[in-house]
PDB file of C-alpha atoms in Angstrom:
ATOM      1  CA  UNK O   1       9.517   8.461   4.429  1.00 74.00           C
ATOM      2  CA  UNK O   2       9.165  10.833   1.525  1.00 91.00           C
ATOM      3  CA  UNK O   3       8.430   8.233  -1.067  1.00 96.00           C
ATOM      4  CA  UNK O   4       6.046   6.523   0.752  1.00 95.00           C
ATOM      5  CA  UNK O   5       4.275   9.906   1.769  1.00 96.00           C
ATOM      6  CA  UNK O   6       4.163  10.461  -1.495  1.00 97.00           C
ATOM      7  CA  UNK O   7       2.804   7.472  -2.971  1.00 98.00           C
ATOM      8  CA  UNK O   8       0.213   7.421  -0.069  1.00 98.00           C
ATOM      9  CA  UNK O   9      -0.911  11.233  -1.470  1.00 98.00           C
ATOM     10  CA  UNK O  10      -1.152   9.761  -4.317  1.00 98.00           C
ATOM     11  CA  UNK O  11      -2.979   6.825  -3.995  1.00 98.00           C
ATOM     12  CA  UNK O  12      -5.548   8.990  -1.704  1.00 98.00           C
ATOM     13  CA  UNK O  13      -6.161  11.472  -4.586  1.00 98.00           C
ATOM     14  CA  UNK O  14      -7.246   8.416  -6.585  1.00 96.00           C
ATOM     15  CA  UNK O  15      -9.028   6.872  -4.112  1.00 96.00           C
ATOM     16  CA  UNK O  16     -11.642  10.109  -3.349  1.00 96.00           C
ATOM     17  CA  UNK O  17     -12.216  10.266  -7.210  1.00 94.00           C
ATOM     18  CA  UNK O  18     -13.117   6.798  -7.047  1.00 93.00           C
ATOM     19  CA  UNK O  19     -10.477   4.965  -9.006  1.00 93.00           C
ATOM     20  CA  UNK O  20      -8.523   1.936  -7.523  1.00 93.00           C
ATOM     21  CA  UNK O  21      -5.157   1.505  -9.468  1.00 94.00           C
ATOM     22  CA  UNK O  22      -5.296  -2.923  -9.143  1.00 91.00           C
ATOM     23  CA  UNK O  23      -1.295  -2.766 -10.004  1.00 93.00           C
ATOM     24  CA  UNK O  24       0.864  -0.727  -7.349  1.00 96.00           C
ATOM     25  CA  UNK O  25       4.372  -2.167  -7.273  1.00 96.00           C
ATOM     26  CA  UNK O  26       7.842  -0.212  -7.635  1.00 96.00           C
ATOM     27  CA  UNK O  27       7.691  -0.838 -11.553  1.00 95.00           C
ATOM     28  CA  UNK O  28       4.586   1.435 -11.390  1.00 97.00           C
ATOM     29  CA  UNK O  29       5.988   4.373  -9.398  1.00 97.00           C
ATOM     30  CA  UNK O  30       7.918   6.755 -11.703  1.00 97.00           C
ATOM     31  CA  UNK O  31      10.499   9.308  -9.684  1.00 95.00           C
ATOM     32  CA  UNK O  32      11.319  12.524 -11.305  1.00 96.00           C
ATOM     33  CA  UNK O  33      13.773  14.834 -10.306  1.00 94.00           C
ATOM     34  CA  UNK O  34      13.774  16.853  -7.079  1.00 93.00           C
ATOM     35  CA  UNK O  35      12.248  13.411  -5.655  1.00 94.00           C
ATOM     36  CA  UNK O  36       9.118  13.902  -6.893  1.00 96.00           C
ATOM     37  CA  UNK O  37       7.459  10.381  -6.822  1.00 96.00           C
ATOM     38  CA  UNK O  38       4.454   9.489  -9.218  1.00 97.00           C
ATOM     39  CA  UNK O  39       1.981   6.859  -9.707  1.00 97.00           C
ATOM     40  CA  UNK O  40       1.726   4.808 -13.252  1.00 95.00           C
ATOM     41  CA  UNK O  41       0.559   2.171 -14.877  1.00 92.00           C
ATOM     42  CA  UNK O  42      -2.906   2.877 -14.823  1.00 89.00           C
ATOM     43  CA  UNK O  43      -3.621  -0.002 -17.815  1.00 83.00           C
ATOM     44  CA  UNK O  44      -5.621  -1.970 -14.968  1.00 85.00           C
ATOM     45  CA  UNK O  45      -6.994   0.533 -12.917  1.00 86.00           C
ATOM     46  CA  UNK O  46     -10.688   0.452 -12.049  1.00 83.00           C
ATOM     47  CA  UNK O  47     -13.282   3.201 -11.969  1.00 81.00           C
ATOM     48  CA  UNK O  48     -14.929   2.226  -8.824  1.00 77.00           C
ATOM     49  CA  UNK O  49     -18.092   4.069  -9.164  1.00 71.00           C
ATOM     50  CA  UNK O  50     -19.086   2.821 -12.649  1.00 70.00           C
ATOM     51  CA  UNK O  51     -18.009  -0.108 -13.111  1.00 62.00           C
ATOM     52  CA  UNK O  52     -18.142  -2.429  -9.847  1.00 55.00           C
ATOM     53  CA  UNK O  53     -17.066  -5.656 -11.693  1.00 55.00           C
ATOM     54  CA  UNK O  54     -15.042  -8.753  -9.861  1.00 55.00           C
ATOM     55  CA  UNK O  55     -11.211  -8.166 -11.434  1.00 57.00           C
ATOM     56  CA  UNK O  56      -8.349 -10.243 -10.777  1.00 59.00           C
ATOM     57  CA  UNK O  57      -5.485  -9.201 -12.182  1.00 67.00           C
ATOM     58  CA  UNK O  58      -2.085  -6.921 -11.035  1.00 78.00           C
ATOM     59  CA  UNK O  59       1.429  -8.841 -10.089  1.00 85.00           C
ATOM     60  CA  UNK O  60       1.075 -11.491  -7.992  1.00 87.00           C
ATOM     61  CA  UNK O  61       3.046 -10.377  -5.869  1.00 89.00           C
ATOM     62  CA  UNK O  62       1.895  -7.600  -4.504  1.00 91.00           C
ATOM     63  CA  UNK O  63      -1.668  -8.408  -4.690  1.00 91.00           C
ATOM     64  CA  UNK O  64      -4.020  -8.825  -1.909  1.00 91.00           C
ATOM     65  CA  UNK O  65      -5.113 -11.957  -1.026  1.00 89.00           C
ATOM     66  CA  UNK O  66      -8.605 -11.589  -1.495  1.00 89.00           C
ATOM     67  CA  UNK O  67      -7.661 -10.824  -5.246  1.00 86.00           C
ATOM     68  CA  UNK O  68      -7.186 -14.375  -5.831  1.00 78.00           C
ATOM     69  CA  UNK O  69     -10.764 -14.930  -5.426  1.00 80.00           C
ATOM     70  CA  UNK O  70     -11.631 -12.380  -7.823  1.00 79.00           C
ATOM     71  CA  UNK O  71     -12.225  -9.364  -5.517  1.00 83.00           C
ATOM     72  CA  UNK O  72     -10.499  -5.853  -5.737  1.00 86.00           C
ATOM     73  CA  UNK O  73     -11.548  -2.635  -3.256  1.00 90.00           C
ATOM     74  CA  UNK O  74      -9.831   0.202  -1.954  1.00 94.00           C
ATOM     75  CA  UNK O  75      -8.365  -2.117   0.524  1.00 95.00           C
ATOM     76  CA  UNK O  76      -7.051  -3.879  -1.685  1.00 94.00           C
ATOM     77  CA  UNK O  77      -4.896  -1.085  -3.311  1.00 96.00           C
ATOM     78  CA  UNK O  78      -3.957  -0.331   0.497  1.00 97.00           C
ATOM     79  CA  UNK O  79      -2.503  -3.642   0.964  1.00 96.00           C
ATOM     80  CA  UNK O  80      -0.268  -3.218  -2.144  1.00 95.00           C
ATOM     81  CA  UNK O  81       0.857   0.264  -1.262  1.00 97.00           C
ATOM     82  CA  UNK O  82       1.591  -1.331   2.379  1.00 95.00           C
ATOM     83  CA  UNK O  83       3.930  -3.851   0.902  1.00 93.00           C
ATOM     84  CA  UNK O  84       5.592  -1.356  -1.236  1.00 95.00           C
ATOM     85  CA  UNK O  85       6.493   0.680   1.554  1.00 93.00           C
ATOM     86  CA  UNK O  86       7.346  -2.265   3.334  1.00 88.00           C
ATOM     87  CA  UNK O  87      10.084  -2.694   1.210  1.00 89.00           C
ATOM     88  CA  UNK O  88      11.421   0.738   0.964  1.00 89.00           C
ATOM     89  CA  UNK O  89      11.769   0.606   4.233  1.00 86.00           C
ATOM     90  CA  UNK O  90      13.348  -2.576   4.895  1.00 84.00           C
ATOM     91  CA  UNK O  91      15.222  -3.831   1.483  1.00 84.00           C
ATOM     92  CA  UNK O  92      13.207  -6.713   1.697  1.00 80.00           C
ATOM     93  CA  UNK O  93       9.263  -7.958  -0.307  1.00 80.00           C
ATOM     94  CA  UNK O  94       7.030  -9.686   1.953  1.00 78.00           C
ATOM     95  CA  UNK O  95       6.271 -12.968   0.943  1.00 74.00           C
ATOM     96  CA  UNK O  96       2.896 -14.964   1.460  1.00 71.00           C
ATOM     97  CA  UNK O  97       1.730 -15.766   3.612  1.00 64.00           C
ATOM     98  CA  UNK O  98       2.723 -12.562   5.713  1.00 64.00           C
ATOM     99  CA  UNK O  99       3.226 -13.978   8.971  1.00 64.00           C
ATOM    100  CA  UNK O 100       3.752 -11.568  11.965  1.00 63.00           C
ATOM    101  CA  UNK O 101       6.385 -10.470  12.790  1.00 65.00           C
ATOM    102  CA  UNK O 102       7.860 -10.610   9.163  1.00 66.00           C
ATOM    103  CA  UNK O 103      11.045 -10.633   7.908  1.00 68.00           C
ATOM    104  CA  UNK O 104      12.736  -7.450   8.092  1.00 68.00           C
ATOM    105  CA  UNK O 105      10.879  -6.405  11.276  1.00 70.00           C
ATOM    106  CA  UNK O 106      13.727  -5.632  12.975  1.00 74.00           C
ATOM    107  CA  UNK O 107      14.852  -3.420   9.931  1.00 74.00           C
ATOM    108  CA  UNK O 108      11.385  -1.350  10.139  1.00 72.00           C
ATOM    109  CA  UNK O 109      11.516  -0.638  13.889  1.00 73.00           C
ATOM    110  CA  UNK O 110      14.789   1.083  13.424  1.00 77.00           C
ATOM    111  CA  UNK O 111      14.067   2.846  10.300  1.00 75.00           C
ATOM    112  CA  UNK O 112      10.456   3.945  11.405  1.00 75.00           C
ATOM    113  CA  UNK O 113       9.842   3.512  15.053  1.00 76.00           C
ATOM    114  CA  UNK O 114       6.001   2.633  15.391  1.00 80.00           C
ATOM    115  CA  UNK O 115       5.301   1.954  11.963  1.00 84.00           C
ATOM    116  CA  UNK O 116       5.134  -1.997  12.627  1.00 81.00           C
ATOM    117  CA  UNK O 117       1.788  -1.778  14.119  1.00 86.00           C
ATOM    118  CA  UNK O 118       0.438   0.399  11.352  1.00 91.00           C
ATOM    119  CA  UNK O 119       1.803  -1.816   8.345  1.00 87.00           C
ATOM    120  CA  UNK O 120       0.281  -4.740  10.189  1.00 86.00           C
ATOM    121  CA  UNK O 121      -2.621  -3.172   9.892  1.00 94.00           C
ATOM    122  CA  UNK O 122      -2.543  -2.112   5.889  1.00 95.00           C
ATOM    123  CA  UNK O 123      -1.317  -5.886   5.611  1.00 91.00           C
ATOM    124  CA  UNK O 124      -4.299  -7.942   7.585  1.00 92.00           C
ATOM    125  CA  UNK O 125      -5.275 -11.059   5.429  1.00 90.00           C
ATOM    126  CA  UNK O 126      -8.821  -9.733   6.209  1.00 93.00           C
ATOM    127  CA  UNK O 127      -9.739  -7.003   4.293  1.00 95.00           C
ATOM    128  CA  UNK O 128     -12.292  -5.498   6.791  1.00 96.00           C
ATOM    129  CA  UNK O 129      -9.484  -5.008   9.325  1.00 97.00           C
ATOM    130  CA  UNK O 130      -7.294  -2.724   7.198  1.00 97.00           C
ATOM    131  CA  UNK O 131      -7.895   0.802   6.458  1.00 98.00           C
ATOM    132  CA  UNK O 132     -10.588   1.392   4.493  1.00 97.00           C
ATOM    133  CA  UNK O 133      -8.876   3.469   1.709  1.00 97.00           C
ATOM    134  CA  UNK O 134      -5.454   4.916   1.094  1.00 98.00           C
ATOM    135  CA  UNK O 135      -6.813   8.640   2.342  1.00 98.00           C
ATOM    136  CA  UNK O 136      -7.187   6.766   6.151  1.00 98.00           C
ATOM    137  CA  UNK O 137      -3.621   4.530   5.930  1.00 98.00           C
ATOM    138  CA  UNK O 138      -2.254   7.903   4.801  1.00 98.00           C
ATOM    139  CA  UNK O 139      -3.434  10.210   7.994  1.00 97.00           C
ATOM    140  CA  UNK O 140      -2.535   7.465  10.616  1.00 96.00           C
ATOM    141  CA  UNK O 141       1.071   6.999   8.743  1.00 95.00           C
ATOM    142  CA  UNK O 142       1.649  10.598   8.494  1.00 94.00           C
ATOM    143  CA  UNK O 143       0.595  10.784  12.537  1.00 93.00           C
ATOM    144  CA  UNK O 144       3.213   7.939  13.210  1.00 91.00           C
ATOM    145  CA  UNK O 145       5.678   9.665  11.085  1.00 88.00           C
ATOM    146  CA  UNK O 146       5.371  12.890  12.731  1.00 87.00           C
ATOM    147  CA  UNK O 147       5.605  11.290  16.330  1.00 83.00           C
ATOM    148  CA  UNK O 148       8.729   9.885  15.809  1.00 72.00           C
ATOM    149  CA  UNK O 149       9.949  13.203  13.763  1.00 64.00           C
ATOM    150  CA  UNK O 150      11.240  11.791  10.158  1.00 54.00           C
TER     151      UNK O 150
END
């Protein structure tokens, strides 16, 4: 749960100063020692408040589905985080189209009891039904984290 808390930090702190990252993956999160986890690869990141244009572009797969059409939001960084965490959890990357339950549920309900309905949530197809930035998918993991005491 540590990396994921920390990439979720992360990805917050970005998100209240108004950038969206457009590329999280594993290839983009650099670990240092004392597993300290960081976010890179900033080469397609977005500065939300000044410049508000359509972009497509990050690896395919991790991107959320409304990025195909040329659309990128804070959600949309949530849903990448989401599958990120997905697989540290499980050992396993979501594939499209993200049916419910996934592969590897079973995996995430005894690794992170509760955390099934709150990844299904940073995963909706539907981008108005996911949190609204990583700061809010952050507070409701850390809630679920700390109920089941990881």
């Amino acid at each position: 749960t540590t990396f994921a808390a920390q990439l979720l930090a992360g990805l917050a702190e970005m998100h209240r100063c108004g950038i969206l990252h457009c590329d999280i993956k594993p290839d983009n999160l650099i670990l240092f020692p004392n597993q300290v986890l960081r976010i890179g690869g900033f080469g397609l990141a977005v500065d939300f408040y000044r410049d508000r244009r359509k972009a497509c572009s990050g690896t395919a797969e991790y991107m959320a589905p409304e990025c195909a059409r040329g659309w990128v939001s804070r959600r949309s960084d949530v849903f990448s985080a989401a599958l990120v965490i997905y697989e540290l959890f499980t050992g396993q990357l979501l594939r499209r189209p993200f049916d419910w339950p996934a592969t590897g549920y079973k995996r995430l309900n005894e690794v992170a009891p509760g955390l099934g309905p709150v990844r299904q949530q940073a995963l909706s197809r539907d981008p108005a039904a996911r949190f609204a930035d990583a700061g809010a998918f952050e507070a409701e993991f850390n809630r679920v984290v700390q109920q089941w005491g990881a």
